[in-house]
Backbone as ProteinMPNN parsed JSONL, in Angstrom:
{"seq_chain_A": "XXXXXXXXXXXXXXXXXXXXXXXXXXXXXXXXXXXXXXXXXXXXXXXXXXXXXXXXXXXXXXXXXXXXXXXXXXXXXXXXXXXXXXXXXXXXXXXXXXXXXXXXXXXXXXXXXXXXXXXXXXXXXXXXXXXXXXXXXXXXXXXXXXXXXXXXXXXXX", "coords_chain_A": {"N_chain_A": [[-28.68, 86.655, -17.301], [-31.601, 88.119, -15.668], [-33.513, 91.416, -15.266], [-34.217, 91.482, -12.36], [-32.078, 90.14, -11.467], [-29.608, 91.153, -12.175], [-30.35, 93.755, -10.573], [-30.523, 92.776, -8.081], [-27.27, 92.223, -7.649], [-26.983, 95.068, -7.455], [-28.13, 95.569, -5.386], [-26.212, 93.932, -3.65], [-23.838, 95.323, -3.633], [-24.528, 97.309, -2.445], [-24.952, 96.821, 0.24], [-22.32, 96.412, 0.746], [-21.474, 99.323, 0.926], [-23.123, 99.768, 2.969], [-22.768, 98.651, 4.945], [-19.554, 100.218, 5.315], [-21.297, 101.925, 6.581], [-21.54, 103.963, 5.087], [-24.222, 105.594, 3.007], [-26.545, 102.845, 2.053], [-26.666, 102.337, -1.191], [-26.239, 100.622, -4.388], [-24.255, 99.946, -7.269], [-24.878, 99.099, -10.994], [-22.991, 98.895, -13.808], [-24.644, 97.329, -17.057], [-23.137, 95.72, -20.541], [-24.713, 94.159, -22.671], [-24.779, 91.853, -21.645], [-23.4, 91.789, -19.791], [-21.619, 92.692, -16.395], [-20.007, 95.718, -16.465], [-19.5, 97.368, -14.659], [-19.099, 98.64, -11.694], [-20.39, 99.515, -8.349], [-20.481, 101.791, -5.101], [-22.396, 103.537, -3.011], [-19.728, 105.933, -1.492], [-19.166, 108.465, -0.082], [-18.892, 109.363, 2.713], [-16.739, 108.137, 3.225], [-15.01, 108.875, 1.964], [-14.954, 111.755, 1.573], [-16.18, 113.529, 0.58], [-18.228, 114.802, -1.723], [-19.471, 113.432, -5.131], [-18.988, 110.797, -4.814], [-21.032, 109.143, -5.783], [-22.98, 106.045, -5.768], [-24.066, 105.698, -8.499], [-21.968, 107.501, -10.217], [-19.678, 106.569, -9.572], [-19.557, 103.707, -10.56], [-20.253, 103.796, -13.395], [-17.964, 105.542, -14.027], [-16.077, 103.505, -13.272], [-16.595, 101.166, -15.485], [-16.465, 102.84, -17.671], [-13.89, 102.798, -17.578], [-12.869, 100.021, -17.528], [-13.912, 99.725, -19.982], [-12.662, 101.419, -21.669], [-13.64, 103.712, -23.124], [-15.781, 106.829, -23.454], [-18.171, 106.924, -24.048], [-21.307, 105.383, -23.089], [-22.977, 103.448, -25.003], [-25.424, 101.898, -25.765], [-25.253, 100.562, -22.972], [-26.964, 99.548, -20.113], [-27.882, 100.606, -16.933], [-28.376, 100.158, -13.051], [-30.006, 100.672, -10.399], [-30.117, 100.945, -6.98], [-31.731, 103.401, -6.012], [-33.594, 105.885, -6.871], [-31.85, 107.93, -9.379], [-29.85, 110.847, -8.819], [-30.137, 114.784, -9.782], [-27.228, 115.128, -10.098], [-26.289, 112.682, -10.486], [-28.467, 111.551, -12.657], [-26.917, 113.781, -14.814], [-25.006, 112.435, -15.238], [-25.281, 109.876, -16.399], [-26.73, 110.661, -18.505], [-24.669, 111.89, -19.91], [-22.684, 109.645, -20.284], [-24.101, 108.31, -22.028], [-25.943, 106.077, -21.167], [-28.058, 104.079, -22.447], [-30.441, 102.533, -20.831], [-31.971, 103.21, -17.792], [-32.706, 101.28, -14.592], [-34.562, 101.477, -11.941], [-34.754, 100.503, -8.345], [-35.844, 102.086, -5.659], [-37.838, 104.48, -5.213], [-37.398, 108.201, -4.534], [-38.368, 110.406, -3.334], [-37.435, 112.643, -2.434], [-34.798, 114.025, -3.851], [-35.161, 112.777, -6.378], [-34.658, 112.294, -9.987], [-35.735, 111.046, -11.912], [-38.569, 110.835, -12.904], [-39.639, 111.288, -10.304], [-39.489, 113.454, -8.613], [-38.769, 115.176, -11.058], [-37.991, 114.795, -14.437], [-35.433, 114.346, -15.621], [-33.739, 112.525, -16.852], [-35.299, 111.798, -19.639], [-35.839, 113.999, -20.772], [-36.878, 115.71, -23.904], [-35.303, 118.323, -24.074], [-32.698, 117.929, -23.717], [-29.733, 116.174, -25.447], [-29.265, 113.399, -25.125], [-31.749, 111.046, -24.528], [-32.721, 108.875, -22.088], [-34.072, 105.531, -21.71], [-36.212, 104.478, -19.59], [-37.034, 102.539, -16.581], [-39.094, 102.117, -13.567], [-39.438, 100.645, -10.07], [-37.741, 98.177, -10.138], [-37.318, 95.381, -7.855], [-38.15, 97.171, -5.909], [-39.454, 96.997, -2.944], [-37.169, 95.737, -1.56], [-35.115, 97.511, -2.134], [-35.73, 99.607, -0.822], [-36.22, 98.52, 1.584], [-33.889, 98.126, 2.715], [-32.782, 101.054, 3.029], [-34.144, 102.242, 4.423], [-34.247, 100.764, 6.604], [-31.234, 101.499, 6.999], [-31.568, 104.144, 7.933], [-33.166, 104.187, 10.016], [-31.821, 102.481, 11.9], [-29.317, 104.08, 11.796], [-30.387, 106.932, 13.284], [-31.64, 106.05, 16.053], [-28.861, 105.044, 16.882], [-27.735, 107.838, 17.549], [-29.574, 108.529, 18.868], [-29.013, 107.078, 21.134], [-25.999, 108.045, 21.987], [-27.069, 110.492, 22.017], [-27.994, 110.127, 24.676], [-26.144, 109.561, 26.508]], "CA_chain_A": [[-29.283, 87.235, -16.11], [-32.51, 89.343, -15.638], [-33.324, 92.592, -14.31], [-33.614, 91.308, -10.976], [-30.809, 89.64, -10.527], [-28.627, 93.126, -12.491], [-30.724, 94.128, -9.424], [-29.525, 91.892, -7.172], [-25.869, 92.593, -7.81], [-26.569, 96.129, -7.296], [-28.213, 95.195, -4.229], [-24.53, 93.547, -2.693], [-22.808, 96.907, -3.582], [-25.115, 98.381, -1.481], [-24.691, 95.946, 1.702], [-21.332, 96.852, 0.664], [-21.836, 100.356, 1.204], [-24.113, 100.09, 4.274], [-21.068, 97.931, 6.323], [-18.811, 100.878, 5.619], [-21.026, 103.534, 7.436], [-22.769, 105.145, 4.051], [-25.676, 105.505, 3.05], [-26.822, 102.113, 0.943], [-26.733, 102.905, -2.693], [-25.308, 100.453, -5.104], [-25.16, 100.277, -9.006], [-24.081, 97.935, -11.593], [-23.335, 98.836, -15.344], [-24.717, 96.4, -18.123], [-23.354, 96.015, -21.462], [-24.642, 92.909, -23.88], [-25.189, 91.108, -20.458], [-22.226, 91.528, -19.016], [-21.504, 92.987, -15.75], [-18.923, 96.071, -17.091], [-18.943, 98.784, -13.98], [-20.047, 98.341, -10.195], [-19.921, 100.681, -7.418], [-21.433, 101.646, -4.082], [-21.816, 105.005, -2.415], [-18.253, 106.316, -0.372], [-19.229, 109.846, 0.006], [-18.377, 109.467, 4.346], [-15.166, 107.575, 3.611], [-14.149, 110.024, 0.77], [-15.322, 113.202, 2.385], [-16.219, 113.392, -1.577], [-19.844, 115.331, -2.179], [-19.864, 113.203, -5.549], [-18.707, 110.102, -4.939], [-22.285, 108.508, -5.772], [-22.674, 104.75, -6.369], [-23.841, 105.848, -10.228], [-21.021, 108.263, -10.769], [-18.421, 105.677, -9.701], [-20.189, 102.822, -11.728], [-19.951, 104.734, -14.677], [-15.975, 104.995, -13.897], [-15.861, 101.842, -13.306], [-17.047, 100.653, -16.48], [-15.633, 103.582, -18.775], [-12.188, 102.326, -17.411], [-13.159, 99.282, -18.203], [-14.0, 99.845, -21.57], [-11.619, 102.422, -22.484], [-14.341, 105.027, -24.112], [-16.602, 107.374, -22.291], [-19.741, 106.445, -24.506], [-21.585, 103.988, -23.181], [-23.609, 103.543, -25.577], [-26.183, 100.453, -25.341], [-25.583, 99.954, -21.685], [-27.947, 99.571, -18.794], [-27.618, 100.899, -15.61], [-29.143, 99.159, -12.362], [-29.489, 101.547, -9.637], [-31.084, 100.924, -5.694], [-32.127, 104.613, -5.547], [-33.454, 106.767, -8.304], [-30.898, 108.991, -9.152], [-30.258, 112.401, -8.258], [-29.415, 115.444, -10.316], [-26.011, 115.04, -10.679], [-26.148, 111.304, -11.739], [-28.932, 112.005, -14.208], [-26.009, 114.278, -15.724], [-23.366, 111.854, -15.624], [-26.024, 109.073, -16.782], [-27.095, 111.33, -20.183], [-23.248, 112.312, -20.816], [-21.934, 108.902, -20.75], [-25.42, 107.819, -22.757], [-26.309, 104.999, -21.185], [-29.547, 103.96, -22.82], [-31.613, 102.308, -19.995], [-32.201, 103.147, -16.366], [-33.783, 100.496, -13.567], [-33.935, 101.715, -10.36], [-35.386, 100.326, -7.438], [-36.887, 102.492, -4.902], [-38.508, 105.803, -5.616], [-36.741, 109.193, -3.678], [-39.389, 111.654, -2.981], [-36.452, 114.176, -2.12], [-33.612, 114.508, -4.85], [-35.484, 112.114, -7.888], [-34.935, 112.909, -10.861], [-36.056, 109.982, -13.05], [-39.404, 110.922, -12.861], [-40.45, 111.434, -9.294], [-39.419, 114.847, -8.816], [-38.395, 115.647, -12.671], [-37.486, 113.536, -14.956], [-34.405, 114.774, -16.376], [-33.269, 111.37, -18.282], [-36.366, 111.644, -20.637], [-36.137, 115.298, -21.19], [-36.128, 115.856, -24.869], [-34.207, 119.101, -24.559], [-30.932, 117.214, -24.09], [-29.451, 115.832, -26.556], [-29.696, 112.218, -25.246], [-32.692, 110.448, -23.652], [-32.892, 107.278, -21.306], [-35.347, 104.668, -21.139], [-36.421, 104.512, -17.515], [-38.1, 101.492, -15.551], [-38.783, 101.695, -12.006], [-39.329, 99.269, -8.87], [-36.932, 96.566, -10.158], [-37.247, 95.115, -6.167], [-38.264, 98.309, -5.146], [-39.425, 97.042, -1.432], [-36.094, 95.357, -0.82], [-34.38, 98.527, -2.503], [-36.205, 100.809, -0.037], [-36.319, 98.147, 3.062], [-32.087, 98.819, 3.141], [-32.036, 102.454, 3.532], [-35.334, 102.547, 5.633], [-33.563, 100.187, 7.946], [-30.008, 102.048, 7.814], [-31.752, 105.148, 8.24], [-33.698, 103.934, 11.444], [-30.481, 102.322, 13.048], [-28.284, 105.544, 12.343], [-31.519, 107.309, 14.411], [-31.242, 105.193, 17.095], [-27.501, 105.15, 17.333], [-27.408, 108.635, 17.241], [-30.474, 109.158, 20.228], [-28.311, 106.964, 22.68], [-25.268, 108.794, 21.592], [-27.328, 111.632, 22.769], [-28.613, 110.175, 26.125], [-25.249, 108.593, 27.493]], "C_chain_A": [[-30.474, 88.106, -16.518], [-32.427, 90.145, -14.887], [-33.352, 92.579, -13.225], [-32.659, 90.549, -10.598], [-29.204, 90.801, -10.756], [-29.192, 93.584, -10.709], [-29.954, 93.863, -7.816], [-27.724, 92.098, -6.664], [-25.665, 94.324, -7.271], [-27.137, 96.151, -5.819], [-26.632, 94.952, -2.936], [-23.986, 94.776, -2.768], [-23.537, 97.737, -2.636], [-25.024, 98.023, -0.445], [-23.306, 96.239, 1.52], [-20.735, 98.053, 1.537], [-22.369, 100.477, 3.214], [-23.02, 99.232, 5.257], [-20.028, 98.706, 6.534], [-19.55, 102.404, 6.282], [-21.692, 104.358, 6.309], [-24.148, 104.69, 3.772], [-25.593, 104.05, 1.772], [-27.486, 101.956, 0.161], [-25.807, 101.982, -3.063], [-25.753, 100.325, -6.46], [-24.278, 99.485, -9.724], [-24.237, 98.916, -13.704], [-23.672, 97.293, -16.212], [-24.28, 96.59, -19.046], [-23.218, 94.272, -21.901], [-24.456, 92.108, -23.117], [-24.09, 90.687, -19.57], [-21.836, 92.668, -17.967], [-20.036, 94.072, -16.21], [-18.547, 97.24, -16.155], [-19.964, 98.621, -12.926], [-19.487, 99.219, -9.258], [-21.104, 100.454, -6.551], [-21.363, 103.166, -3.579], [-20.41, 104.985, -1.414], [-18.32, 107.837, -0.26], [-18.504, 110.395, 1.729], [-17.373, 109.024, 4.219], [-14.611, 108.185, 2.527], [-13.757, 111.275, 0.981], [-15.321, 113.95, 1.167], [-17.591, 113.756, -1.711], [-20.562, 114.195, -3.467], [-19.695, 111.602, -5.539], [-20.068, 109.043, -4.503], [-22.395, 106.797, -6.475], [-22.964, 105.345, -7.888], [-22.538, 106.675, -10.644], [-19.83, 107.206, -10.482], [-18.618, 104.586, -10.301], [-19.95, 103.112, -12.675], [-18.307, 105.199, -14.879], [-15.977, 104.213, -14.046], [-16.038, 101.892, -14.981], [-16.487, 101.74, -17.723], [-14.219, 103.535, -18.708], [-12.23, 101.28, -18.085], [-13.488, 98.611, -19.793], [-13.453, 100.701, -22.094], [-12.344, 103.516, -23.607], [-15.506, 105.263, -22.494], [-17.814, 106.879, -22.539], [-19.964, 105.167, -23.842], [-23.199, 103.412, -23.323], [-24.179, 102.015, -25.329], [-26.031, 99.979, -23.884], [-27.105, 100.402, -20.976], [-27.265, 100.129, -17.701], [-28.436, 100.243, -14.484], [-28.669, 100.066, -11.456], [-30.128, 101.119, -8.14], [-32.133, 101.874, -5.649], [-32.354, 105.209, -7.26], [-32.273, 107.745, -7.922], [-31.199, 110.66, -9.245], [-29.91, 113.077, -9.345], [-28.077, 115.163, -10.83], [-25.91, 113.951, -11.273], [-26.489, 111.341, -12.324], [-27.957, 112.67, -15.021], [-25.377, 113.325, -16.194], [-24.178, 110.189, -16.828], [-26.154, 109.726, -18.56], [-25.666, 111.463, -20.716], [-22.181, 110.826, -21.167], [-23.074, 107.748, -21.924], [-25.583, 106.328, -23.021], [-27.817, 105.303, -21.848], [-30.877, 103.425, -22.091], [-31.071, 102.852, -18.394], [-33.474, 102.327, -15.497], [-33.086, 100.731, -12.318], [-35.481, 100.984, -9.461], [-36.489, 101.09, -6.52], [-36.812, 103.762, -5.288], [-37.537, 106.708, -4.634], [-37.49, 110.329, -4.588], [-38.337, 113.142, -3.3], [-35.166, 114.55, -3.587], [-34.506, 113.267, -6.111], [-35.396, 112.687, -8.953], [-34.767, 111.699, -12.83], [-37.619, 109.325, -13.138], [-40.171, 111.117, -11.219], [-40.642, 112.94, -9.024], [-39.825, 115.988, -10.076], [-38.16, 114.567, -13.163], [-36.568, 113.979, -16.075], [-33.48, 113.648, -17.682], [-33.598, 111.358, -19.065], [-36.824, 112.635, -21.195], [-35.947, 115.735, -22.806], [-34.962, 116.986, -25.143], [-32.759, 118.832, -24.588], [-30.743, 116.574, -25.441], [-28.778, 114.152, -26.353], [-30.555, 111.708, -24.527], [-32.343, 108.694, -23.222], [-34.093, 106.877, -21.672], [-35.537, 104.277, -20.145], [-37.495, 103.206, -17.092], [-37.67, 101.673, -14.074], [-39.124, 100.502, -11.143], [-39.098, 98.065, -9.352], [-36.624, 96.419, -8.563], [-37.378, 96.009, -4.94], [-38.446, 98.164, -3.491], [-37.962, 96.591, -1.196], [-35.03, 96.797, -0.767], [-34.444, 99.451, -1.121], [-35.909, 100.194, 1.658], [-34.308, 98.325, 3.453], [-32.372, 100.082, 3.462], [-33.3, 102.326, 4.476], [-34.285, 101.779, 7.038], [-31.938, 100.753, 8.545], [-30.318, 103.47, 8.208], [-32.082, 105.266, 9.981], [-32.321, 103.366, 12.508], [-29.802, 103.67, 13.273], [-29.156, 106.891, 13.492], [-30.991, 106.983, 15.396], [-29.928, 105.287, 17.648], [-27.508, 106.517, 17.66], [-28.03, 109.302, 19.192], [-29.47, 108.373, 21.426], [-27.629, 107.573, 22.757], [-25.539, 109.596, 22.486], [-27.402, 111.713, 24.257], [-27.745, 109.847, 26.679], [-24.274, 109.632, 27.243]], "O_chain_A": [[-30.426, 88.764, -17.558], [-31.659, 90.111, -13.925], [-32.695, 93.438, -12.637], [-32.423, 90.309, -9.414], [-28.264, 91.1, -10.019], [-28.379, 93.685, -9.791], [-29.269, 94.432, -6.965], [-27.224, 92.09, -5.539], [-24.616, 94.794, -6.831], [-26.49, 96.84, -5.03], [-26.253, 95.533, -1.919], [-23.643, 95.271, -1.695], [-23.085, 98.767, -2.135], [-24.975, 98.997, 0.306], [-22.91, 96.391, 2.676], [-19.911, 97.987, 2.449], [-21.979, 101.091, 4.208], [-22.718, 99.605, 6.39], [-19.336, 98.471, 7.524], [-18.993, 103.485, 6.474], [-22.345, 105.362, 6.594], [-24.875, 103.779, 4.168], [-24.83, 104.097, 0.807], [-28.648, 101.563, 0.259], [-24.693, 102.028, -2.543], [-26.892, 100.452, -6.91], [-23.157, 99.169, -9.326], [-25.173, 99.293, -14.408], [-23.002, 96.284, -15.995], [-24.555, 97.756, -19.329], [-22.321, 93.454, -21.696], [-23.814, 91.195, -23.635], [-23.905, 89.679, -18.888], [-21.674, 93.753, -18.526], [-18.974, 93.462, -16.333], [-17.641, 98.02, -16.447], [-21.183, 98.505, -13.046], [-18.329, 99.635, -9.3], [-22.09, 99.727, -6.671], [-20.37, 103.872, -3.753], [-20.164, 104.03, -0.678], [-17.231, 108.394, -0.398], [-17.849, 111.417, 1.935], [-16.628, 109.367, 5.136], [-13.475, 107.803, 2.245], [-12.684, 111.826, 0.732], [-14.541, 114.85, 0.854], [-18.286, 112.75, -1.847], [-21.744, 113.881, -3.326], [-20.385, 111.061, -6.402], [-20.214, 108.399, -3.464], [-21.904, 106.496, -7.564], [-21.93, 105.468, -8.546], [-22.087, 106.256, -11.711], [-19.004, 107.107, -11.389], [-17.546, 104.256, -10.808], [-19.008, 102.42, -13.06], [-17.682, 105.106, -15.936], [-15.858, 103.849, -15.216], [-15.493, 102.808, -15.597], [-16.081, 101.198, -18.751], [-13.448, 104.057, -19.513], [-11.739, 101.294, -19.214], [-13.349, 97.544, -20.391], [-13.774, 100.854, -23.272], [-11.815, 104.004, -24.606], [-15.838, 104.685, -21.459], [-18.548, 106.442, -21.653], [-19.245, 104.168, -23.883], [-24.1, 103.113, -22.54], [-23.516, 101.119, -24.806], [-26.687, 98.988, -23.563], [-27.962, 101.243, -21.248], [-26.037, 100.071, -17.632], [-29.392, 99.636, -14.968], [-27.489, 100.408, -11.388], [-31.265, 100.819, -8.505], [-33.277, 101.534, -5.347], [-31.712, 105.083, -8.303], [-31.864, 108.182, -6.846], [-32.158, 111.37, -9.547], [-29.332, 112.378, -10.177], [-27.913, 114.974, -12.035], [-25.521, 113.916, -12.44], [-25.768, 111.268, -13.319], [-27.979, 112.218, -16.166], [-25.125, 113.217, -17.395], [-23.593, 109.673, -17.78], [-25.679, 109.191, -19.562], [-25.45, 111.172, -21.893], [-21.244, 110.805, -21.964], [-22.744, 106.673, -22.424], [-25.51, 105.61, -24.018], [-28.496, 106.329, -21.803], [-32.026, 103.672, -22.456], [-29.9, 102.835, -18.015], [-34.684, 102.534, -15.583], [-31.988, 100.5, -11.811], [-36.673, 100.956, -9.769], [-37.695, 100.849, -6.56], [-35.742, 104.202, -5.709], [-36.832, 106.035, -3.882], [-37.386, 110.842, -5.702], [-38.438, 114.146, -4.005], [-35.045, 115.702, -4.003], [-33.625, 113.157, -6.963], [-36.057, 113.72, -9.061], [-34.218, 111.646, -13.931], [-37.974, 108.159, -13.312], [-41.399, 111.043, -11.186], [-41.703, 113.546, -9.174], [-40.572, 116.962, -10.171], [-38.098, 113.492, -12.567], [-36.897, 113.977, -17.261], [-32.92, 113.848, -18.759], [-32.803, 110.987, -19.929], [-37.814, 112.637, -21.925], [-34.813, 116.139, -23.064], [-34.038, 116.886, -25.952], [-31.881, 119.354, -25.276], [-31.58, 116.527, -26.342], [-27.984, 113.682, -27.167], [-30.162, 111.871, -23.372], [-31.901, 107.735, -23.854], [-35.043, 107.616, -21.927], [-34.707, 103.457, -19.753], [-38.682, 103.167, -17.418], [-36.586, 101.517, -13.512], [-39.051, 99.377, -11.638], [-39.811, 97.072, -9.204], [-35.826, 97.178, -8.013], [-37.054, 95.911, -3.757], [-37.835, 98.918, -2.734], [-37.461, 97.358, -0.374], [-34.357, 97.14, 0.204], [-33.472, 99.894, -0.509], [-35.56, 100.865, 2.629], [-33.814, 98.653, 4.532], [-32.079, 100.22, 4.65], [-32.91, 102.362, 5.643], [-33.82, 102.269, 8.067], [-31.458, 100.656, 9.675], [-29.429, 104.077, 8.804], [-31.589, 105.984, 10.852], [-32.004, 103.819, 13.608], [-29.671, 104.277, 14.336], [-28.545, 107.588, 14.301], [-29.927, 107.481, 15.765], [-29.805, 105.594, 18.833], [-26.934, 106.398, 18.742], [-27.516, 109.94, 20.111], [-29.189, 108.953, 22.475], [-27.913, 108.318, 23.695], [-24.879, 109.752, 23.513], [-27.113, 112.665, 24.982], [-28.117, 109.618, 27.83], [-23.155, 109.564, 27.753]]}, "name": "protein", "num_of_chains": 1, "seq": "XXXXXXXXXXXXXXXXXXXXXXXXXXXXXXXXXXXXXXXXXXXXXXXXXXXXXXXXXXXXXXXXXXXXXXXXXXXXXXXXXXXXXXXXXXXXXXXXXXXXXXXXXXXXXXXXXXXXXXXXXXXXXXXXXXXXXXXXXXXXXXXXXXXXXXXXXXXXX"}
């Protein structure tokens, strides 16, 4: 597989996601081209602050492999990640990040900050962005604008 189709996959976790009501975010671990840890956001059906498609990916896949390191993987994300995933991203030291669409507001894989590539940690990512970035972005643009919408009739009825 290539990076857009890792993409791709993290794509479905996110239609995943976006059918249960969250926001759609999904994420796929790689290791040595093998699909080893997938997730989607559940933060509304958890009532869970962290329960971020990368932080449960990264479960995933450290269950999966029975160590926390995960060393030589990839990650494949929709959304750059935020603060807290950048943590969980450097501590389980994956070595690449490809994310899709840019986030102006919480980025922190270079839009905001770029906390993956910071040498003061004591591990750095390699970062690529817009693996399918319009499709990445045309999901949440479009579940953003429905939950709008739902929300204004809501209001008017």
């Amino acid at each position: 597989m290539n990076k857009e189709q890792y993409m791709r996959e993290a794509l479905q976790e996110a239609e995943k996601a976006r059918e249960k009501g969250e926001v759609p975010i999904g994420a796929v671990v790689v290791l040595n081209g093998e699909i080893i840890g997938r997730a989607h956001n559940l933060r509304e059906t958890t009532n869970n602050a962290i329960t971020h498609a990368e932080i449960l990916a990264i479960q995933d896949a450290c269950h999966n492999q029975n160590a926390w390191r995960l060393e030589g993987a990839e990650l494949y994300v929709t959304l750059e990640p935020c603060p807290m995933c950048s943590g969980a991203i450097l501590l389980s030291r994956i070595e690449t990040v490809y994310y899709g669409a840019a986030d102006p507001k919480a980025g922190t894989a270079g839009t905001l900050m770029n906390l993956l590539q910071d040498s003061r940690f004591n591990h750095e990512c390699n970062v690529e962005s817009g693996i399918l970035a319009e499709e990445c972005g045309a999901i949440l643009t479009n579940f953003f604008r429905d939950l709008r919408a739902r929300k204004k009739r809501q209001k008017e009825s």
